[in-house]
PDB file of C-alpha atoms in Angstrom:
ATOM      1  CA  UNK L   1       0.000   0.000   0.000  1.00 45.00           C
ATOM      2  CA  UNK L   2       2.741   2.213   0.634  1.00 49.00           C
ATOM      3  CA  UNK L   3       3.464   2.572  -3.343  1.00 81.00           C
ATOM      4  CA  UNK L   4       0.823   4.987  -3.710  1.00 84.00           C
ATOM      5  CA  UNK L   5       1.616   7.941  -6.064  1.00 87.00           C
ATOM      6  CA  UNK L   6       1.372  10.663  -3.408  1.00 89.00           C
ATOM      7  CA  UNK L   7       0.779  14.768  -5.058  1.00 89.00           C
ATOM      8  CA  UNK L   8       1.604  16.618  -1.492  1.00 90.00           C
ATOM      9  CA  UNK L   9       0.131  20.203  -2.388  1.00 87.00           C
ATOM     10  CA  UNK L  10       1.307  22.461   0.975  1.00 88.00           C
ATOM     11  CA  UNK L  11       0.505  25.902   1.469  1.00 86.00           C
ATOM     12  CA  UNK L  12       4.133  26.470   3.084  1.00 87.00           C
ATOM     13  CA  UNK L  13       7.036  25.531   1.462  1.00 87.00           C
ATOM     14  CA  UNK L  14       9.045  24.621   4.033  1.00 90.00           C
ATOM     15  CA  UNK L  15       6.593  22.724   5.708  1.00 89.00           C
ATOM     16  CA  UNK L  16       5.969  20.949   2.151  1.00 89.00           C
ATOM     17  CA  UNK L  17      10.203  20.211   2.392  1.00 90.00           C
ATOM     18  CA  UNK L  18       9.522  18.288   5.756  1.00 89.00           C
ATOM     19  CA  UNK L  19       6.631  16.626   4.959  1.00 89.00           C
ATOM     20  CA  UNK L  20       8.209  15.287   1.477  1.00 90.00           C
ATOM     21  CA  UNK L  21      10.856  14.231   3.036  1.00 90.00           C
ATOM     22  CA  UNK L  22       9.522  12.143   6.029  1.00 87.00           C
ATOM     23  CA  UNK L  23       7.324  10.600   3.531  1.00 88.00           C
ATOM     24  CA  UNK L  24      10.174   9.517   1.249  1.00 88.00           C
ATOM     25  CA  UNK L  25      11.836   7.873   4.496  1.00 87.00           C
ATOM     26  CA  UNK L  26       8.512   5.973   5.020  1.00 86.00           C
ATOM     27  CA  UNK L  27       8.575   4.430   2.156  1.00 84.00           C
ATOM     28  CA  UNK L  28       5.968   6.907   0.385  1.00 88.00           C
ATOM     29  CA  UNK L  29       6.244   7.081  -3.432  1.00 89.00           C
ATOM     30  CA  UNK L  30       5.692  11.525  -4.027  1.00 90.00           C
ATOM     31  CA  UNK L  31       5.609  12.352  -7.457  1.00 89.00           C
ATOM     32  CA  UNK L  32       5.007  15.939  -7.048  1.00 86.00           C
ATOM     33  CA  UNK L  33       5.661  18.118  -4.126  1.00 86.00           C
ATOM     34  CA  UNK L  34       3.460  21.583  -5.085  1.00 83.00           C
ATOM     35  CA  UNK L  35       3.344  24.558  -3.099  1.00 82.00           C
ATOM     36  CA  UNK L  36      -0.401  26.026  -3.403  1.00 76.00           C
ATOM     37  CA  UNK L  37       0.814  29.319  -5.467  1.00 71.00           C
ATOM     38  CA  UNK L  38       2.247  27.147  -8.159  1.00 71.00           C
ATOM     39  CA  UNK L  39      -0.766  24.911  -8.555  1.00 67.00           C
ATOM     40  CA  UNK L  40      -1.633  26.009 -11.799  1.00 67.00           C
ATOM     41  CA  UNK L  41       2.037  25.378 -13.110  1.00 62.00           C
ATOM     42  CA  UNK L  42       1.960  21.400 -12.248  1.00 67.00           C
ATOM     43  CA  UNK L  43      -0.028  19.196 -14.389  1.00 70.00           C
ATOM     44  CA  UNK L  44      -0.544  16.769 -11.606  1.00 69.00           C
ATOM     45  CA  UNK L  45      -3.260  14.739 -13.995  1.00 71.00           C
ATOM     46  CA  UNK L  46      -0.054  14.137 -15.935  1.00 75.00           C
ATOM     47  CA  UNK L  47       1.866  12.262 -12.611  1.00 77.00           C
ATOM     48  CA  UNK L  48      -0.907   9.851 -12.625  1.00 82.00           C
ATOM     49  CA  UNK L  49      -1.021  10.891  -8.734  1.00 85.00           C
ATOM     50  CA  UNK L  50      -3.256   7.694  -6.954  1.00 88.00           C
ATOM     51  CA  UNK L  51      -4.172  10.210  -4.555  1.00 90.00           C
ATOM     52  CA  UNK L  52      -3.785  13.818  -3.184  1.00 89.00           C
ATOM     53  CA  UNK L  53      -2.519  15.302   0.215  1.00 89.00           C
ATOM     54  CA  UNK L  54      -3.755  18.917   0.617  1.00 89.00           C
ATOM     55  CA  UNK L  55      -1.641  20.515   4.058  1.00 88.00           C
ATOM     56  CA  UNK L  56      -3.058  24.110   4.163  1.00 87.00           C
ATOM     57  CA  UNK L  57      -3.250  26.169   7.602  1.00 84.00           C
ATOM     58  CA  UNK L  58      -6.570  28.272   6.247  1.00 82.00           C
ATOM     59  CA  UNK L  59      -8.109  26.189   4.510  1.00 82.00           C
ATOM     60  CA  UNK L  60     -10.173  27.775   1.430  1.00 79.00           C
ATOM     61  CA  UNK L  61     -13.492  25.988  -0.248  1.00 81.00           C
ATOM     62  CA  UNK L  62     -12.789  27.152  -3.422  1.00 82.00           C
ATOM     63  CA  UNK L  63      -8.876  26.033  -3.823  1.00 80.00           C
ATOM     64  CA  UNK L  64     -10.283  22.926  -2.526  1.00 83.00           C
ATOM     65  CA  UNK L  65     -13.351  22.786  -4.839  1.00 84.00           C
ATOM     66  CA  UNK L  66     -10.318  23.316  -8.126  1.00 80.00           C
ATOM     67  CA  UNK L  67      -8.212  20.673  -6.504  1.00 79.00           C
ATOM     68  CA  UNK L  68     -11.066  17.713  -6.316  1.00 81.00           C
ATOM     69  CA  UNK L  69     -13.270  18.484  -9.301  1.00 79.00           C
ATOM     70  CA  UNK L  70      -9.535  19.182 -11.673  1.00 79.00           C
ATOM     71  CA  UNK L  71      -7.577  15.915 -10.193  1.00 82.00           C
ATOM     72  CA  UNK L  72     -11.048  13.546  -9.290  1.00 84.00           C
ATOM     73  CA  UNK L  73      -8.670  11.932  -6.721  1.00 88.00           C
ATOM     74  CA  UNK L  74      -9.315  10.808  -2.904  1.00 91.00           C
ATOM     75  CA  UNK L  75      -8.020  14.753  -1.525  1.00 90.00           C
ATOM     76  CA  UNK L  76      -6.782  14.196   2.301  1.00 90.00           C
ATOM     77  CA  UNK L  77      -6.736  17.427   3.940  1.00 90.00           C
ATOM     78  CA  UNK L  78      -4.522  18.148   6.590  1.00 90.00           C
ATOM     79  CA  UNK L  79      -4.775  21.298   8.822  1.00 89.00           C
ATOM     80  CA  UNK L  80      -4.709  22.426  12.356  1.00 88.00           C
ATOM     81  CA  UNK L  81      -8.149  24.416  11.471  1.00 88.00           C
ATOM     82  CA  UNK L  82     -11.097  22.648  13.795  1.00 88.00           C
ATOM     83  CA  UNK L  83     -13.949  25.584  13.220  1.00 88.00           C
ATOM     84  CA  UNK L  84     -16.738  23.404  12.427  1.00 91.00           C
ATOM     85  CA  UNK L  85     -17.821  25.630   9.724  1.00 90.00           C
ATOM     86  CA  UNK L  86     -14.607  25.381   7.703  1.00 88.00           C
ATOM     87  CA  UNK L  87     -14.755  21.441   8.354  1.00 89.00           C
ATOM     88  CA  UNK L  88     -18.135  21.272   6.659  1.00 90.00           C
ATOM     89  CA  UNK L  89     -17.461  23.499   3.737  1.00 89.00           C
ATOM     90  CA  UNK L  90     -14.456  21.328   3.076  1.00 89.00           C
ATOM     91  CA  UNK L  91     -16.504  18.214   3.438  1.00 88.00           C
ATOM     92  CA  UNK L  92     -18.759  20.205   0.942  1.00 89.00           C
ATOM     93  CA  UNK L  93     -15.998  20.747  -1.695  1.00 87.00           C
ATOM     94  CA  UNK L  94     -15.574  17.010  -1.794  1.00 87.00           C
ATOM     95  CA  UNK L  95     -12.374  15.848   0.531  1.00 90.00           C
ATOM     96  CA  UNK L  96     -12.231  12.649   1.275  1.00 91.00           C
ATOM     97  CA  UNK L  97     -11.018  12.818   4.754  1.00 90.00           C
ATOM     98  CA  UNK L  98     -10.244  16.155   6.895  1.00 90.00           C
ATOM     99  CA  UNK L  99      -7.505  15.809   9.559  1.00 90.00           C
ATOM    100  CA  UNK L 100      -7.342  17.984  12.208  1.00 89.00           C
ATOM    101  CA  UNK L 101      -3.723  16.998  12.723  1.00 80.00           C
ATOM    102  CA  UNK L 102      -0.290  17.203  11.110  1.00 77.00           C
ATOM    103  CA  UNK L 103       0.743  14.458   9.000  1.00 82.00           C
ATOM    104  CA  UNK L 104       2.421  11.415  10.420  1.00 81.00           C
ATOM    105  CA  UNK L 105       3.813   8.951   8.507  1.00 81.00           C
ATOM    106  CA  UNK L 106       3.501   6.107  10.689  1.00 81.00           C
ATOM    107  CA  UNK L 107      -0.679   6.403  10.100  1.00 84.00           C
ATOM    108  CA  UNK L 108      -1.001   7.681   6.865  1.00 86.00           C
ATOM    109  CA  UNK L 109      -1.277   4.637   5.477  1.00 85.00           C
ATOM    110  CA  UNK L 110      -4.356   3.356   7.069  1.00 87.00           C
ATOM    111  CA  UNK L 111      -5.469   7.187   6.449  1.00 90.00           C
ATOM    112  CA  UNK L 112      -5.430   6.680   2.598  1.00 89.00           C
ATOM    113  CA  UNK L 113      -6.501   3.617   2.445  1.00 89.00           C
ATOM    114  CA  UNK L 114      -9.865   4.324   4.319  1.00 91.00           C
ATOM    115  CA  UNK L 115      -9.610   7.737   1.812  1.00 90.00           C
ATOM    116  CA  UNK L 116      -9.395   5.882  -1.559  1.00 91.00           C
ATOM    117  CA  UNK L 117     -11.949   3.401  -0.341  1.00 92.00           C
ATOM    118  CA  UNK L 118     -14.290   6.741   0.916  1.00 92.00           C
ATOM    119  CA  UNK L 119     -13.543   7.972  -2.594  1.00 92.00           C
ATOM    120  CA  UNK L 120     -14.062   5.382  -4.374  1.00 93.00           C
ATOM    121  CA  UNK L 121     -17.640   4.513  -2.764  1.00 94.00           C
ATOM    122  CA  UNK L 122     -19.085   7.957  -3.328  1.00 91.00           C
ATOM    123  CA  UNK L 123     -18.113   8.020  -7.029  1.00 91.00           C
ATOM    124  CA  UNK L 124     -19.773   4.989  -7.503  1.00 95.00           C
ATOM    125  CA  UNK L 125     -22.886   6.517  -5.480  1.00 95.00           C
ATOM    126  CA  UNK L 126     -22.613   9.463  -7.876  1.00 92.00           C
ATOM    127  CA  UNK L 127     -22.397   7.268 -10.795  1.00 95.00           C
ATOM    128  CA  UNK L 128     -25.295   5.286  -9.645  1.00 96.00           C
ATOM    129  CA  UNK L 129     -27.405   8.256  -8.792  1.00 96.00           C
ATOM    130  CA  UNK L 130     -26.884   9.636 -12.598  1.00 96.00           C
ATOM    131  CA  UNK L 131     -27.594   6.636 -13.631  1.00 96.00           C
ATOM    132  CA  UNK L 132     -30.995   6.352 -11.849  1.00 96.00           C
ATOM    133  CA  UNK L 133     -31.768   9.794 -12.431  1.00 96.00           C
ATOM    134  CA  UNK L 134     -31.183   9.351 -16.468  1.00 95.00           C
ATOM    135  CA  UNK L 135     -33.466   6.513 -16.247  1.00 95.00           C
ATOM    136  CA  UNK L 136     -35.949   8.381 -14.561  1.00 96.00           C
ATOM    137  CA  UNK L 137     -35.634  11.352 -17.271  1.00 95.00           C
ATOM    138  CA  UNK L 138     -35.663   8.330 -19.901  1.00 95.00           C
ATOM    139  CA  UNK L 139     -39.243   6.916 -18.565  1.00 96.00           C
ATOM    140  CA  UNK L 140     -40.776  10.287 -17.949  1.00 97.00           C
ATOM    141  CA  UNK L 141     -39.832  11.465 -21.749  1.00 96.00           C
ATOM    142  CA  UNK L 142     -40.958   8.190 -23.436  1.00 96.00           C
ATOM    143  CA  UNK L 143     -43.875   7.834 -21.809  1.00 96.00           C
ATOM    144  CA  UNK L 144     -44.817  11.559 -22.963  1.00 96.00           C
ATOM    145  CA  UNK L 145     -43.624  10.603 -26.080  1.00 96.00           C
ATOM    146  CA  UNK L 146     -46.080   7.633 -25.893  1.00 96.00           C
ATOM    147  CA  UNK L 147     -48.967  10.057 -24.759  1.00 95.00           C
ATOM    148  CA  UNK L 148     -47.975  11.776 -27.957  1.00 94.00           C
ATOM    149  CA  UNK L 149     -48.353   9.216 -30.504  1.00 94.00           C
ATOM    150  CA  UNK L 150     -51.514   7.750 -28.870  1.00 94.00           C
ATOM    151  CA  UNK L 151     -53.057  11.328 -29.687  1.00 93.00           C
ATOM    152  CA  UNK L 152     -51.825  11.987 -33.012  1.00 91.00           C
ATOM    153  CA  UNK L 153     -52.353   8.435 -34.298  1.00 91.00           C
ATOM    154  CA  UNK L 154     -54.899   6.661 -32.287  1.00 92.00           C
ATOM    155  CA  UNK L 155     -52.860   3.873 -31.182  1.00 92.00           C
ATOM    156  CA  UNK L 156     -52.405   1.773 -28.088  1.00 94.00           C
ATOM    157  CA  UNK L 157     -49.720   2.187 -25.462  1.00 94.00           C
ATOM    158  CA  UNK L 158     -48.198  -0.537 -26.737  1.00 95.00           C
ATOM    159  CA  UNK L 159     -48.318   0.235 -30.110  1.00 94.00           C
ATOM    160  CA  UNK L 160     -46.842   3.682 -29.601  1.00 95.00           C
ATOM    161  CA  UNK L 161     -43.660   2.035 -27.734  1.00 95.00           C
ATOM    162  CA  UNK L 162     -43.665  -0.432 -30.201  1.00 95.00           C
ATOM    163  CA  UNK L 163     -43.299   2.604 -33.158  1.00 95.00           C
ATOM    164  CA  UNK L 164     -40.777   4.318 -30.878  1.00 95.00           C
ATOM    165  CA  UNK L 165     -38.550   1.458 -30.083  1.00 96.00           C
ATOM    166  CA  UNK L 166     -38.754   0.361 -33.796  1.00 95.00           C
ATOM    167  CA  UNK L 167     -37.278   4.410 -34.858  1.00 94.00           C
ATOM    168  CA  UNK L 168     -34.593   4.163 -31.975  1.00 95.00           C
ATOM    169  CA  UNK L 169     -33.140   1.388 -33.503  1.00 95.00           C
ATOM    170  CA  UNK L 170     -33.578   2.422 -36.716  1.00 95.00           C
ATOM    171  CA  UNK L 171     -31.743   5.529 -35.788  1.00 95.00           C
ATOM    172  CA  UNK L 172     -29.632   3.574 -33.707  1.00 96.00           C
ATOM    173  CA  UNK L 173     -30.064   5.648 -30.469  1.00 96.00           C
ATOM    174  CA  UNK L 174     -31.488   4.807 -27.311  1.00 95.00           C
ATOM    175  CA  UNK L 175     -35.441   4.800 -27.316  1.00 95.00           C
ATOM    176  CA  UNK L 176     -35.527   8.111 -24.359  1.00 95.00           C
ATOM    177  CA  UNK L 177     -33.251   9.990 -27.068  1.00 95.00           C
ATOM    178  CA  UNK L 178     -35.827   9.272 -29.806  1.00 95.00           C
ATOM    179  CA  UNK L 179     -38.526   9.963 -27.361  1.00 96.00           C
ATOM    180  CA  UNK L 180     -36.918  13.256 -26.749  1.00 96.00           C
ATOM    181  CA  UNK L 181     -36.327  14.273 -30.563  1.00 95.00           C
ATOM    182  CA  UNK L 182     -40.315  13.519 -31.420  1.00 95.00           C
ATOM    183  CA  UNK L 183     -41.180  15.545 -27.950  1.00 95.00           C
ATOM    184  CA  UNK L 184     -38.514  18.456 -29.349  1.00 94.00           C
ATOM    185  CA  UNK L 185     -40.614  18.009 -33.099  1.00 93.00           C
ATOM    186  CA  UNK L 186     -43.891  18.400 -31.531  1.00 92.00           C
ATOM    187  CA  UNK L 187     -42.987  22.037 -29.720  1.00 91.00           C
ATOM    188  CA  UNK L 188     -41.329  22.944 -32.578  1.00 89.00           C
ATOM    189  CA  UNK L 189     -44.259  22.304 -34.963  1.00 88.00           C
ATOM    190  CA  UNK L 190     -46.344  23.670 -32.331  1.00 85.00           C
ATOM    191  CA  UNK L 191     -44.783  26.533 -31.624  1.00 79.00           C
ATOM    192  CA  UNK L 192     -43.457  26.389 -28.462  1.00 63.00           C
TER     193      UNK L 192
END
């Protein structure tokens, strides 16, 4: 476990120094050491980084916000800051863990390991709850679409899924994309 491709981003270089280097005699595999100003200068997607310490003293949601949404990688945050409110809008800008601690060697391992596991369980939430939500969007449109055809052609429910299914695959998209195009037809030739 202790071959994980560590990015250390520190808001103190010095600090960031000390902290590289204990890692490195721990057996911690850093391939990039940034200090927060130069953030934009590091293409840390290009390291191939497994996961991302973030050391800051003031912790701010929107650096934190850049780093998770630009690197999609479990973000540990280390600080000394305990206000509640910063703790929560961290949580909010998507860190996997928030340590109210310095970094020590000796646990981070079980630290990241819980982290990538953290991570890896709410992207697969997120992925799932797209998922569900598209399907959702998918019945709600075809069975407008359906509504549609039933009006315009007097057929039966089944006959009307039936007609669309047969143009989605004629089309060769899904059958809540080609309900969607006849529901976009309809308000255009109405109008709307």
């Amino acid at each position: 476990m202790s071959k994980l491709r560590i990015a250390l981003i520190d808001d103190d270089p010095e600090r960031a120094e000390f902290i590289q280097a204990s890692l490195l005699a721990h057996d911690f595999h850093v391939v990039a050491c940034v200090i927060l100003n130069d953030l934009n200068i590091v293409d840390i997607k290009s390291l191939h980084a497994d996961v991302i310490l973030l050391n800051m003293d003031h912790p701010h949601r929107d650096i934190i916000e850049s780093c998770v949404s630009q690197y999609e990688l479990p973000t540990v945050l280390f600080t000394q800051n305990s206000n509640k409110d910063t703790i929560r809008n961290a949580i909010d800008a998507g860190v996997t863990a928030y340590i109210v601690d310095g970094i020590d060697p000796t646990k981070l391992e079980n630290i990241l390991e819980i982290s990538i596991e953290q991570f890896q369980k709410h992207k697969k939430l997120l992925h799932d709850l797209k998922e569900t939500q598209e399907k959702l969007s998918d019945r709600r449109d075809i069975d407008k679409a359906k509504v549609l055809l039933i009006q315009l052609h007097g057929l039966s429910e089944e006959e009307a899924f039936a007609l669309l299914r047969k143009n989605a695959m004629s089309h060769r998209i899904t059958i809540g994309d080609m309900a969607r195009r006849l529901l976009d037809a309809q308000k255009l030739l109405s109008g709307q």
